[in-house]
GROMACS .gro file of C-alpha atoms in nm:
model
  473
    1MET     CA    1   8.061  22.678  21.931
    2SER     CA    2   8.303  22.411  21.758
    3THR     CA    3   8.467  22.102  21.947
    4VAL     CA    4   8.861  22.184  22.007
    5ARG     CA    5   9.080  21.972  21.834
    6VAL     CA    6   9.408  21.952  21.876
    7ARG     CA    7   9.708  21.719  21.740
    8PHE     CA    8  10.059  21.607  21.849
    9ALA     CA    9  10.268  21.568  21.508
   10PRO     CA   10  10.593  21.415  21.626
   11SER     CA   11  10.885  21.353  21.327
   12PRO     CA   12  10.992  20.994  21.398
   13THR     CA   13  11.371  21.080  21.359
   14GLY     CA   14  11.447  21.039  21.725
   15TYR     CA   15  11.295  20.956  22.094
   16LEU     CA   16  11.018  21.175  22.247
   17HIS     CA   17  11.230  21.468  22.308
   18ILE     CA   18  11.136  21.737  22.630
   19GLY     CA   19  11.065  21.963  22.382
   20GLY     CA   20  10.824  21.771  22.190
   21ALA     CA   21  10.680  21.597  22.485
   22ARG     CA   22  10.557  21.970  22.661
   23THR     CA   23  10.405  22.058  22.285
   24ALA     CA   24  10.239  21.711  22.349
   25LEU     CA   25  10.160  21.788  22.715
   26PHE     CA   26   9.987  22.161  22.634
   27ASN     CA   27   9.791  22.009  22.349
   28TRP     CA   28   9.657  21.745  22.590
   29LEU     CA   29   9.591  21.983  22.830
   30PHE     CA   30   9.441  22.229  22.597
   31ALA     CA   31   9.200  21.971  22.478
   32ARG     CA   32   9.112  21.809  22.812
   33HIS     CA   33   9.053  22.144  22.937
   34ASN     CA   34   8.775  22.241  22.663
   35ASN     CA   35   8.662  21.852  22.645
   36GLY     CA   36   8.799  21.876  22.333
   37VAL     CA   37   8.995  21.614  22.096
   38PHE     CA   38   9.348  21.523  22.116
   39ILE     CA   39   9.483  21.345  21.793
   40LEU     CA   40   9.821  21.174  21.775
   41ARG     CA   41   9.964  21.174  21.425
   42ILE     CA   42  10.337  21.073  21.309
   43GLU     CA   43  10.479  21.277  21.018
   44ASP     CA   44  10.714  21.024  20.875
   45THR     CA   45  10.713  21.146  20.537
   46ASP     CA   46  11.153  21.167  20.594
   47ARG     CA   47  11.201  20.817  20.531
   48SER     CA   48  11.600  20.841  20.541
   49ARG     CA   49  11.550  20.920  20.923
   50SER     CA   50  11.224  20.818  21.054
   51THR     CA   51  11.251  20.472  21.175
   52GLU     CA   52  10.998  20.180  21.328
   53GLU     CA   53  11.177  20.189  21.660
   54TYR     CA   54  11.157  20.563  21.685
   55ILE     CA   55  10.790  20.573  21.589
   56ASP     CA   56  10.733  20.270  21.924
   57ALA     CA   57  10.948  20.478  22.141
   58ILE     CA   58  10.739  20.788  22.077
   59ILE     CA   59  10.416  20.631  22.147
   60ASP     CA   60  10.581  20.429  22.469
   61GLY     CA   61  10.660  20.782  22.609
   62MET     CA   62  10.334  20.906  22.531
   63LYS     CA   63  10.181  20.597  22.711
   64TRP     CA   64  10.478  20.681  23.015
   65LEU     CA   65  10.376  21.030  23.049
   66GLY     CA   66  10.001  20.916  23.055
   67LEU     CA   67   9.869  21.165  22.731
   68ASP     CA   68   9.640  20.910  22.603
   69TRP     CA   69   9.517  21.036  22.242
   70ASP     CA   70   9.122  21.025  22.090
   71GLU     CA   71   9.223  20.974  21.753
   72GLY     CA   72   9.541  20.810  21.538
   73PRO     CA   73   9.818  20.745  21.569
   74TYR     CA   74   9.795  20.870  21.169
   75ARG     CA   75  10.105  20.797  20.976
   76GLN     CA   76  10.186  21.044  20.672
   77THR     CA   77  10.317  20.746  20.490
   78GLU     CA   78   9.969  20.584  20.497
   79ARG     CA   79   9.831  20.916  20.315
   80MET     CA   80  10.027  20.984  20.012
   81ASP     CA   81   9.753  20.943  19.780
   82ILE     CA   82   9.539  21.192  19.961
   83TYR     CA   83   9.834  21.467  19.912
   84ARG     CA   84   9.878  21.421  19.558
   85SER     CA   85   9.497  21.453  19.489
   86TYR     CA   86   9.545  21.823  19.669
   87VAL     CA   87   9.844  21.895  19.470
   88GLN     CA   88   9.696  21.828  19.173
   89ARG     CA   89   9.372  22.032  19.241
   90LEU     CA   90   9.611  22.329  19.310
   91LEU     CA   91   9.766  22.239  18.962
   92ASP     CA   92   9.427  22.261  18.784
   93GLU     CA   93   9.363  22.548  18.938
   94GLY     CA   94   9.667  22.754  18.835
   95LYS     CA   95   9.761  22.820  19.187
   96ALA     CA   96  10.092  22.570  19.185
   97TYR     CA   97  10.279  22.523  18.912
   98TYR     CA   98  10.609  22.254  18.795
   99CYS     CA   99  10.937  22.414  18.820
  100TYR     CA  100  11.224  22.229  18.600
  101CYS     CA  101  11.519  22.421  18.765
  102THR     CA  102  11.770  22.178  18.896
  103PRO     CA  103  11.943  22.193  19.248
  104GLU     CA  104  12.254  22.310  19.063
  105GLU     CA  105  12.083  22.584  18.897
  106LEU     CA  106  11.912  22.713  19.231
  107GLU     CA  107  12.293  22.681  19.372
  108GLN     CA  108  12.414  22.924  19.114
  109ARG     CA  109  12.180  23.163  19.123
  110ARG     CA  110  12.208  23.155  19.518
  111GLN     CA  111  12.574  23.204  19.493
  112ALA     CA  112  12.520  23.499  19.215
  113ALA     CA  113  12.267  23.645  19.418
  114LEU     CA  114  12.503  23.662  19.776
  115LYS     CA  115  12.796  23.837  19.543
  116GLU     CA  116  12.554  24.106  19.414
  117GLY     CA  117  12.515  24.155  19.784
  118LYS     CA  118  12.077  24.059  19.784
  119GLY     CA  119  11.915  24.048  20.108
  120THR     CA  120  11.682  23.773  19.979
  121LEU     CA  121  11.775  23.470  19.848
  122LYS     CA  122  11.452  23.303  19.736
  123TYR     CA  123  11.354  23.168  19.434
  124ASP     CA  124  11.325  23.375  19.138
  125GLY     CA  125  11.017  23.271  18.969
  126ARG     CA  126  11.126  23.162  18.628
  127CYS     CA  127  10.929  22.857  18.589
  128ARG     CA  128  10.590  23.066  18.719
  129ASP     CA  129  10.431  23.126  18.353
  130LEU     CA  130  10.680  22.869  18.182
  131LYS     CA  131  10.507  22.754  17.863
  132THR     CA  132  10.770  22.540  17.684
  133PRO     CA  133  10.893  22.308  17.968
  134PRO     CA  134  11.260  22.203  17.886
  135PRO     CA  135  11.251  21.789  17.803
  136ASP     CA  136  11.374  21.501  17.996
  137ARG     CA  137  11.329  21.704  18.337
  138LYS     CA  138  11.150  21.586  18.640
  139PRO     CA  139  10.999  21.875  18.785
  140VAL     CA  140  10.933  21.970  19.168
  141VAL     CA  141  10.575  22.150  19.188
  142ARG     CA  142  10.594  22.465  19.364
  143PHE     CA  143  10.290  22.717  19.546
  144LYS     CA  144  10.243  23.009  19.403
  145MET     CA  145  10.275  23.239  19.716
  146PRO     CA  146  10.144  23.662  19.664
  147GLN     CA  147  10.404  23.864  19.591
  148MET     CA  148  10.262  24.185  19.739
  149GLY     CA  149  10.097  24.318  20.066
  150GLN     CA  150  10.155  24.153  20.401
  151THR     CA  151  10.063  23.803  20.598
  152VAL     CA  152   9.954  23.846  20.960
  153VAL     CA  153   9.962  23.553  21.189
  154ASP     CA  154   9.747  23.644  21.482
  155ASP     CA  155   9.900  23.433  21.762
  156LEU     CA  156   9.726  23.318  22.057
  157ILE     CA  157  10.081  23.348  22.257
  158ARG     CA  158  10.277  23.595  22.070
  159GLY     CA  159  10.021  23.841  21.971
  160LYS     CA  160  10.030  23.986  21.590
  161VAL     CA  161  10.322  23.885  21.387
  162VAL     CA  162  10.349  24.073  21.010
  163TYR     CA  163  10.509  23.890  20.738
  164GLU     CA  164  10.572  24.118  20.432
  165ASN     CA  165  10.483  23.935  20.122
  166GLU     CA  166  10.795  24.009  19.912
  167GLN     CA  167  11.036  23.803  20.141
  168LEU     CA  168  10.846  23.459  20.111
  169ASP     CA  169  10.906  23.209  19.852
  170ASP     CA  170  10.708  23.025  19.579
  171PHE     CA  171  10.803  22.713  19.809
  172ILE     CA  172  10.786  22.326  19.689
  173ILE     CA  173  10.524  22.140  19.786
  174LEU     CA  174  10.596  21.830  19.553
  175ARG     CA  175  10.952  21.707  19.515
  176SER     CA  176  11.069  21.569  19.213
  177ASP     CA  177  11.017  21.208  19.338
  178GLY     CA  178  10.659  21.257  19.399
  179THR     CA  179  10.694  21.302  19.769
  180PRO     CA  180  10.509  21.590  19.931
  181THR     CA  181  10.685  21.840  20.188
  182TYR     CA  182  10.621  21.913  20.526
  183ASN     CA  183  10.462  22.255  20.478
  184PHE     CA  184  10.192  22.107  20.217
  185VAL     CA  185  10.105  21.797  20.411
  186VAL     CA  186  10.059  21.983  20.755
  187VAL     CA  187   9.805  22.172  20.603
  188VAL     CA  188   9.624  21.916  20.452
  189ASP     CA  189   9.642  21.703  20.746
  190ASP     CA  190   9.513  21.971  20.981
  191VAL     CA  191   9.223  22.018  20.757
  192GLU     CA  192   9.122  21.663  20.700
  193MET     CA  193   9.169  21.619  21.068
  194GLY     CA  194   8.946  21.902  21.163
  195ILE     CA  195   9.249  22.087  21.332
  196THR     CA  196   9.074  22.373  21.508
  197HIS     CA  197   9.417  22.519  21.715
  198VAL     CA  198   9.776  22.452  21.617
  199ILE     CA  199   9.960  22.502  21.919
  200ARG     CA  200  10.361  22.394  21.879
  201GLY     CA  201  10.694  22.517  21.907
  202ASP     CA  202  10.794  22.864  21.806
  203ASP     CA  203  11.076  22.714  21.599
  204HIS     CA  204  10.751  22.665  21.345
  205LEU     CA  205  10.655  23.043  21.355
  206ASN     CA  206  10.823  23.107  21.011
  207ASN     CA  207  10.622  22.822  20.860
  208THR     CA  208  10.302  22.969  20.953
  209PRO     CA  209  10.250  23.257  20.674
  210LYS     CA  210  10.308  22.959  20.427
  211GLN     CA  211  10.060  22.749  20.600
  212ILE     CA  212   9.796  23.038  20.592
  213HIS     CA  213   9.819  23.109  20.227
  214ILE     CA  214   9.763  22.703  20.120
  215TYR     CA  215   9.456  22.718  20.340
  216LYS     CA  216   9.349  23.035  20.168
  217ALA     CA  217   9.410  22.860  19.806
  218PHE     CA  218   9.167  22.572  19.904
  219ASN     CA  219   8.926  22.837  20.098
  220PHE     CA  220   8.961  22.645  20.423
  221GLU     CA  221   8.901  22.784  20.748
  222VAL     CA  222   9.248  22.883  20.878
  223PRO     CA  223   9.313  22.755  21.252
  224GLN     CA  224   9.406  22.937  21.567
  225PHE     CA  225   9.806  22.905  21.635
  226ALA     CA  226   9.969  22.924  21.892
  227HIS     CA  227  10.368  22.906  21.906
  228LEU     CA  228  10.550  22.774  22.236
  229PRO     CA  229  10.851  22.915  22.373
  230MET     CA  230  11.159  22.765  22.338
  231ILE     CA  231  11.339  22.553  22.604
  232LEU     CA  232  11.667  22.669  22.696
  233GLY     CA  233  11.963  22.493  22.855
  234SER     CA  234  12.136  22.654  23.129
  235ASP     CA  235  12.375  22.876  22.939
  236LYS     CA  236  12.042  23.028  22.748
  237THR     CA  237  12.107  22.832  22.445
  238ARG     CA  238  11.878  22.580  22.253
  239LEU     CA  239  11.850  22.272  22.469
  240SER     CA  240  12.075  22.004  22.364
  241LYS     CA  241  12.270  21.686  22.479
  242ARG     CA  242  12.544  21.883  22.629
  243HIS     CA  243  12.297  22.010  22.873
  244GLY     CA  244  12.235  21.686  22.996
  245ALA     CA  245  11.935  21.448  22.883
  246THR     CA  246  11.701  21.523  22.647
  247SER     CA  247  11.487  21.253  22.596
  248VAL     CA  248  11.168  21.144  22.794
  249GLN     CA  249  11.326  20.781  22.782
  250ALA     CA  250  11.642  20.902  22.950
  251TYR     CA  251  11.470  21.059  23.232
  252ARG     CA  252  11.245  20.725  23.269
  253GLU     CA  253  11.532  20.460  23.292
  254MET     CA  254  11.711  20.756  23.563
  255GLY     CA  255  11.419  20.661  23.739
  256TYR     CA  256  11.194  20.982  23.737
  257LEU     CA  257  10.826  20.919  23.762
  258PRO     CA  258  10.574  21.036  23.484
  259GLU     CA  259  10.415  21.258  23.720
  260ALA     CA  260  10.687  21.441  23.823
  261LEU     CA  261  10.784  21.495  23.463
  262VAL     CA  262  10.442  21.613  23.360
  263ASN     CA  263  10.424  21.853  23.652
  264TYR     CA  264  10.802  22.016  23.549
  265LEU     CA  265  10.727  22.025  23.215
  266VAL     CA  266  10.416  22.216  23.218
  267ARG     CA  267  10.600  22.495  23.423
  268LEU     CA  268  10.795  22.520  23.143
  269GLY     CA  269  10.634  22.837  23.003
  270TRP     CA  270  10.294  22.828  23.200
  271SER     CA  271  10.266  22.912  23.532
  272TYR     CA  272   9.930  22.978  23.783
  273GLY     CA  273  10.015  23.188  24.075
  274ASP     CA  274  10.318  23.088  24.305
  275GLN     CA  275  10.188  22.713  24.280
  276GLU     CA  276  10.426  22.459  24.199
  277ILE     CA  277  10.300  22.115  24.250
  278PHE     CA  278  10.004  21.991  24.039
  279THR     CA  279   9.781  21.683  24.011
  280LYS     CA  280   9.692  21.629  23.643
  281GLU     CA  281   9.326  21.710  23.780
  282GLU     CA  282   9.428  22.040  23.903
  283LEU     CA  283   9.641  22.092  23.558
  284ILE     CA  284   9.317  21.983  23.338
  285GLU     CA  285   9.108  22.235  23.524
  286LYS     CA  286   9.361  22.529  23.551
  287PHE     CA  287   9.509  22.517  23.197
  288THR     CA  288   9.487  22.784  22.938
  289LEU     CA  289   9.683  22.911  22.699
  290ASP     CA  290   9.680  23.286  22.864
  291ASN     CA  291   9.925  23.181  23.146
  292VAL     CA  292  10.179  23.043  22.860
  293GLY     CA  293  10.477  23.306  22.847
  294LYS     CA  294  10.637  23.506  22.555
  295ALA     CA  295  10.983  23.418  22.670
  296ALA     CA  296  11.197  23.115  22.660
  297ALA     CA  297  11.156  22.843  22.921
  298ALA     CA  298  11.498  22.740  23.097
  299PHE     CA  299  11.529  22.382  23.206
  300ASN     CA  300  11.690  22.324  23.523
  301PRO     CA  301  11.788  21.948  23.601
  302ASP     CA  302  11.816  22.039  23.959
  303LYS     CA  303  11.476  22.149  24.019
  304LEU     CA  304  11.361  21.824  23.806
  305LEU     CA  305  11.529  21.631  24.055
  306TRP     CA  306  11.384  21.815  24.353
  307LEU     CA  307  11.050  21.758  24.214
  308ASN     CA  308  11.085  21.401  24.158
  309GLY     CA  309  11.186  21.373  24.537
  310GLN     CA  310  10.895  21.497  24.645
  311TYR     CA  311  10.634  21.284  24.437
  312LEU     CA  312  10.868  20.967  24.556
  313LYS     CA  313  10.804  21.063  24.868
  314ASN     CA  314  10.438  21.134  24.820
  315THR     CA  315  10.371  20.804  24.608
  316PRO     CA  316  10.212  20.532  24.803
  317THR     CA  317  10.443  20.262  24.934
  318GLU     CA  318  10.267  19.993  24.756
  319ARG     CA  319  10.310  20.105  24.386
  320LEU     CA  320  10.660  20.202  24.508
  321VAL     CA  321  10.738  19.853  24.567
  322ASP     CA  322  10.620  19.776  24.227
  323LEU     CA  323  10.809  20.051  24.033
  324VAL     CA  324  11.129  19.978  24.216
  325ARG     CA  325  11.152  19.617  24.114
  326PRO     CA  326  11.295  19.687  23.750
  327PHE     CA  327  11.571  19.925  23.901
  328LEU     CA  328  11.697  19.645  24.200
  329VAL     CA  329  11.690  19.394  23.902
  330LYS     CA  330  11.918  19.680  23.648
  331GLU     CA  331  12.119  19.758  23.953
  332GLY     CA  332  12.223  19.402  24.007
  333ILE     CA  333  12.070  19.419  24.328
  334ILE     CA  334  11.827  19.074  24.266
  335SER     CA  335  11.805  18.866  23.962
  336GLU     CA  336  11.490  18.896  23.728
  337ASP     CA  337  11.357  18.579  23.851
  338GLU     CA  338  11.454  18.650  24.264
  339SER     CA  339  11.108  18.683  24.434
  340LEU     CA  340  11.096  18.891  24.749
  341ASP     CA  341  10.829  18.929  25.066
  342ARG     CA  342  10.602  19.195  24.952
  343GLU     CA  343  10.570  19.302  25.295
  344TRP     CA  344  10.945  19.285  25.383
  345LEU     CA  345  10.951  19.486  25.038
  346LYS     CA  346  10.704  19.783  25.146
  347LYS     CA  347  10.883  19.788  25.512
  348ALA     CA  348  11.255  19.856  25.337
  349VAL     CA  349  11.091  20.083  25.045
  350ASP     CA  350  10.900  20.293  25.309
  351SER     CA  351  11.228  20.340  25.498
  352GLN     CA  352  11.421  20.522  25.217
  353LYS     CA  353  11.160  20.698  25.015
  354GLU     CA  354  11.201  21.047  25.190
  355ARG     CA  355  11.553  21.020  25.120
  356ALA     CA  356  11.562  20.933  24.759
  357LYS     CA  357  11.564  21.154  24.438
  358THR     CA  358  11.504  20.886  24.190
  359LEU     CA  359  11.383  20.526  24.176
  360VAL     CA  360  11.796  20.462  24.080
  361GLU     CA  361  11.863  20.586  24.416
  362LEU     CA  362  11.580  20.402  24.609
  363ALA     CA  363  11.749  20.092  24.480
  364GLN     CA  364  12.062  20.155  24.549
  365SER     CA  365  11.986  20.247  24.874
  366MET     CA  366  11.799  19.918  24.960
  367ARG     CA  367  12.129  19.692  24.871
  368TYR     CA  368  12.254  19.658  25.216
  369TYR     CA  369  11.913  19.519  25.336
  370ILE     CA  370  11.939  19.257  25.033
  371GLU     CA  371  12.272  19.168  24.947
  372GLU     CA  372  12.448  18.941  25.187
  373ASP     CA  373  12.750  19.144  25.290
  374VAL     CA  374  12.849  19.536  25.270
  375GLN     CA  375  13.129  19.723  25.130
  376TYR     CA  376  13.258  19.945  25.427
  377ASP     CA  377  13.332  20.322  25.325
  378GLU     CA  378  13.702  20.341  25.453
  379MET     CA  379  13.672  20.695  25.613
  380ALA     CA  380  13.358  20.529  25.783
  381LYS     CA  381  13.554  20.211  25.851
  382GLU     CA  382  13.854  20.408  25.998
  383LYS     CA  383  13.671  20.631  26.240
  384PHE     CA  384  13.410  20.355  26.355
  385LEU     CA  385  13.535  20.019  26.359
  386ASN     CA  386  13.858  20.024  26.562
  387GLU     CA  387  13.941  19.893  26.945
  388LYS     CA  388  13.770  20.185  27.092
  389THR     CA  389  13.397  20.072  26.947
  390LEU     CA  390  13.493  19.695  26.970
  391PRO     CA  391  13.319  19.667  27.326
  392TYR     CA  392  13.027  19.840  27.226
  393LEU     CA  393  12.943  19.592  26.932
  394LYS     CA  394  13.046  19.268  27.107
  395ASP     CA  395  12.759  19.392  27.364
  396ILE     CA  396  12.480  19.454  27.074
  397ARG     CA  397  12.579  19.181  26.883
  398ASP     CA  398  12.519  18.954  27.193
  399GLY     CA  399  12.227  19.126  27.295
  400ILE     CA  400  12.088  19.113  26.962
  401ALA     CA  401  12.103  18.689  26.971
  402ALA     CA  402  11.955  18.714  27.301
  403LEU     CA  403  11.643  18.873  27.256
  404ALA     CA  404  11.346  18.670  27.277
  405ASP     CA  405  11.148  18.976  27.074
  406PHE     CA  406  11.299  19.076  26.796
  407THR     CA  407  11.122  19.427  26.742
  408GLU     CA  408  11.218  19.773  26.715
  409GLU     CA  409  11.118  19.848  27.065
  410ALA     CA  410  11.314  19.564  27.199
  411LEU     CA  411  11.603  19.667  26.979
  412GLU     CA  412  11.580  20.042  27.154
  413ARG     CA  413  11.562  19.891  27.506
  414LEU     CA  414  11.870  19.679  27.425
  415PHE     CA  415  12.062  20.006  27.297
  416LYS     CA  416  11.947  20.212  27.618
  417GLU     CA  417  12.129  19.914  27.825
  418VAL     CA  418  12.423  19.915  27.654
  419MET     CA  419  12.432  20.305  27.681
  420GLU     CA  420  12.413  20.305  28.040
  421LYS     CA  421  12.695  20.032  28.079
  422HIS     CA  422  12.920  20.243  27.891
  423GLU     CA  423  12.811  20.537  27.997
  424THR     CA  424  12.806  20.678  27.647
  425LYS     CA  425  12.549  20.866  27.428
  426LEU     CA  426  12.351  20.652  27.160
  427LYS     CA  427  12.536  20.794  26.874
  428HIS     CA  428  12.866  20.642  26.961
  429ILE     CA  429  12.710  20.334  26.983
  430ALA     CA  430  12.477  20.350  26.644
  431GLN     CA  431  12.717  20.479  26.417
  432PRO     CA  432  12.926  20.179  26.460
  433VAL     CA  433  12.671  19.950  26.417
  434ARG     CA  434  12.558  20.160  26.137
  435VAL     CA  435  12.869  20.124  25.987
  436ALA     CA  436  12.917  19.759  26.064
  437LEU     CA  437  12.544  19.677  25.886
  438THR     CA  438  12.546  19.931  25.581
  439GLY     CA  439  12.915  20.022  25.513
  440GLY     CA  440  12.836  20.400  25.563
  441THR     CA  441  12.725  20.660  25.819
  442LYS     CA  442  12.417  20.712  25.672
  443SER     CA  443  12.061  20.535  25.668
  444PRO     CA  444  11.746  20.566  25.802
  445GLY     CA  445  11.684  20.503  26.218
  446ILE     CA  446  11.896  20.242  26.347
  447PHE     CA  447  11.653  20.025  26.508
  448GLU     CA  448  11.456  20.031  26.189
  449VAL     CA  449  11.738  19.895  25.987
  450ILE     CA  450  11.819  19.632  26.195
  451GLU     CA  451  11.486  19.499  26.183
  452ILE     CA  452  11.466  19.515  25.793
  453ILE     CA  453  11.781  19.343  25.782
  454GLY     CA  454  11.704  19.088  26.017
  455ARG     CA  455  11.838  18.917  26.298
  456ALA     CA  456  12.085  18.635  26.104
  457LYS     CA  457  12.207  18.872  25.867
  458THR     CA  458  12.285  19.177  26.105
  459LEU     CA  459  12.435  18.892  26.353
  460ARG     CA  460  12.696  18.800  26.033
  461ARG     CA  461  12.775  19.170  25.941
  462LEU     CA  462  12.867  19.228  26.328
  463ASP     CA  463  13.044  18.907  26.378
  464ARG     CA  464  13.275  19.044  26.073
  465ALA     CA  465  13.322  19.359  26.215
  466ILE     CA  466  13.424  19.255  26.528
  467GLY     CA  467  13.681  18.981  26.376
  468MET     CA  468  13.819  19.269  26.156
  469ILE     CA  469  13.868  19.462  26.457
  470LYS     CA  470  14.029  19.214  26.611
  471GLY     CA  471  14.219  19.098  26.369
  472ASP     CA  472  14.092  18.771  26.256
  473GLU     CA  473  14.033  18.879  25.916
   0.00000   0.00000   0.00000
């Protein structure tokens, strides 16, 4: 059996799209599962829309997702001589021909066909057997498609798909400016790179019969095709920006973990029993095309957010410390060159990671640990920082100032003493202290919060709350 060789071949006309990332992932998993080769190829022949920025962004996105490639990245713009030599071979063998019809003439004929109610608006083939070319016209090159019979695509996901050849066009393989077209170069590249399986989105399915005939014209072996179902938005239309973020880069900037995004993408169209969460090693072991469905998959941002929260919760704190730092800078909580004690930071991250769904949320939740002061939530301030709670705040403040041992255990004892003195419950004391220290009513355990904020900052914030209640500020 020959070695499995697959490729991901994005066009660099934008950032790495969620759909493209899933195609890359399925190819990568298929290669890894079969001990095969995964190739990255940049299809940059559309020079008007392809940019270096997008090429860099695609490569960066692939690296971030952990989808390493074995060969490439190849770039089509560096392979033009190869494509032209293949075009010449077809011309020499009478399997392609020069077409001198202008775009204006083609449009006129299309409009006439529409008026006559013709079902197909394909090229009429008038240059197929042209003996005398018209002067002063730059021709395109068209491929001679069979005009009778059927073309059958044996798709590994969709099964047998049949096309009537009479419906298929003699399509252009070389433009008048000398640049080759997608359907031609993709075949040449796949042959030259030894691709055994073409795994791609089903928006390419209608290109497949054209490509099959190019393989056959050169007597090349046709690879196996597998067309993945589309990804739809919540309203069952094709996933687009109106459904929210659609690029891998956007999710990275929103604080998602790459392994969470990989796990989510693989479940868009592929399943393995009821299992939801997979390690990359499990995915490599279990992934086959047999478990890819035919139906379109719906992208659910809430499900992705939940999954990311699960991954955050289970990521070692040591790693999260490094991951959250850029977001602390981005959120304006620390400066680029500000240093924080690593052991302290680990405590701060550890206290919040089970509550956060993204790295942005994690960074924001740490704001009250780091900044000098806090902004009070108005409703929380009105409810918990008042004359009734003033005695509790004063006793806690004085107790913290006098503590010889500033630990969670010592703080717990202090709160218990104040509870007994005022004959009240812990929540009636803890909540005013929480609002004074964090500005809001939700946080990790109050003793843990106080220890992380530190004695000096805690005393300053309690003094401020007490002063505010007394009308000193």
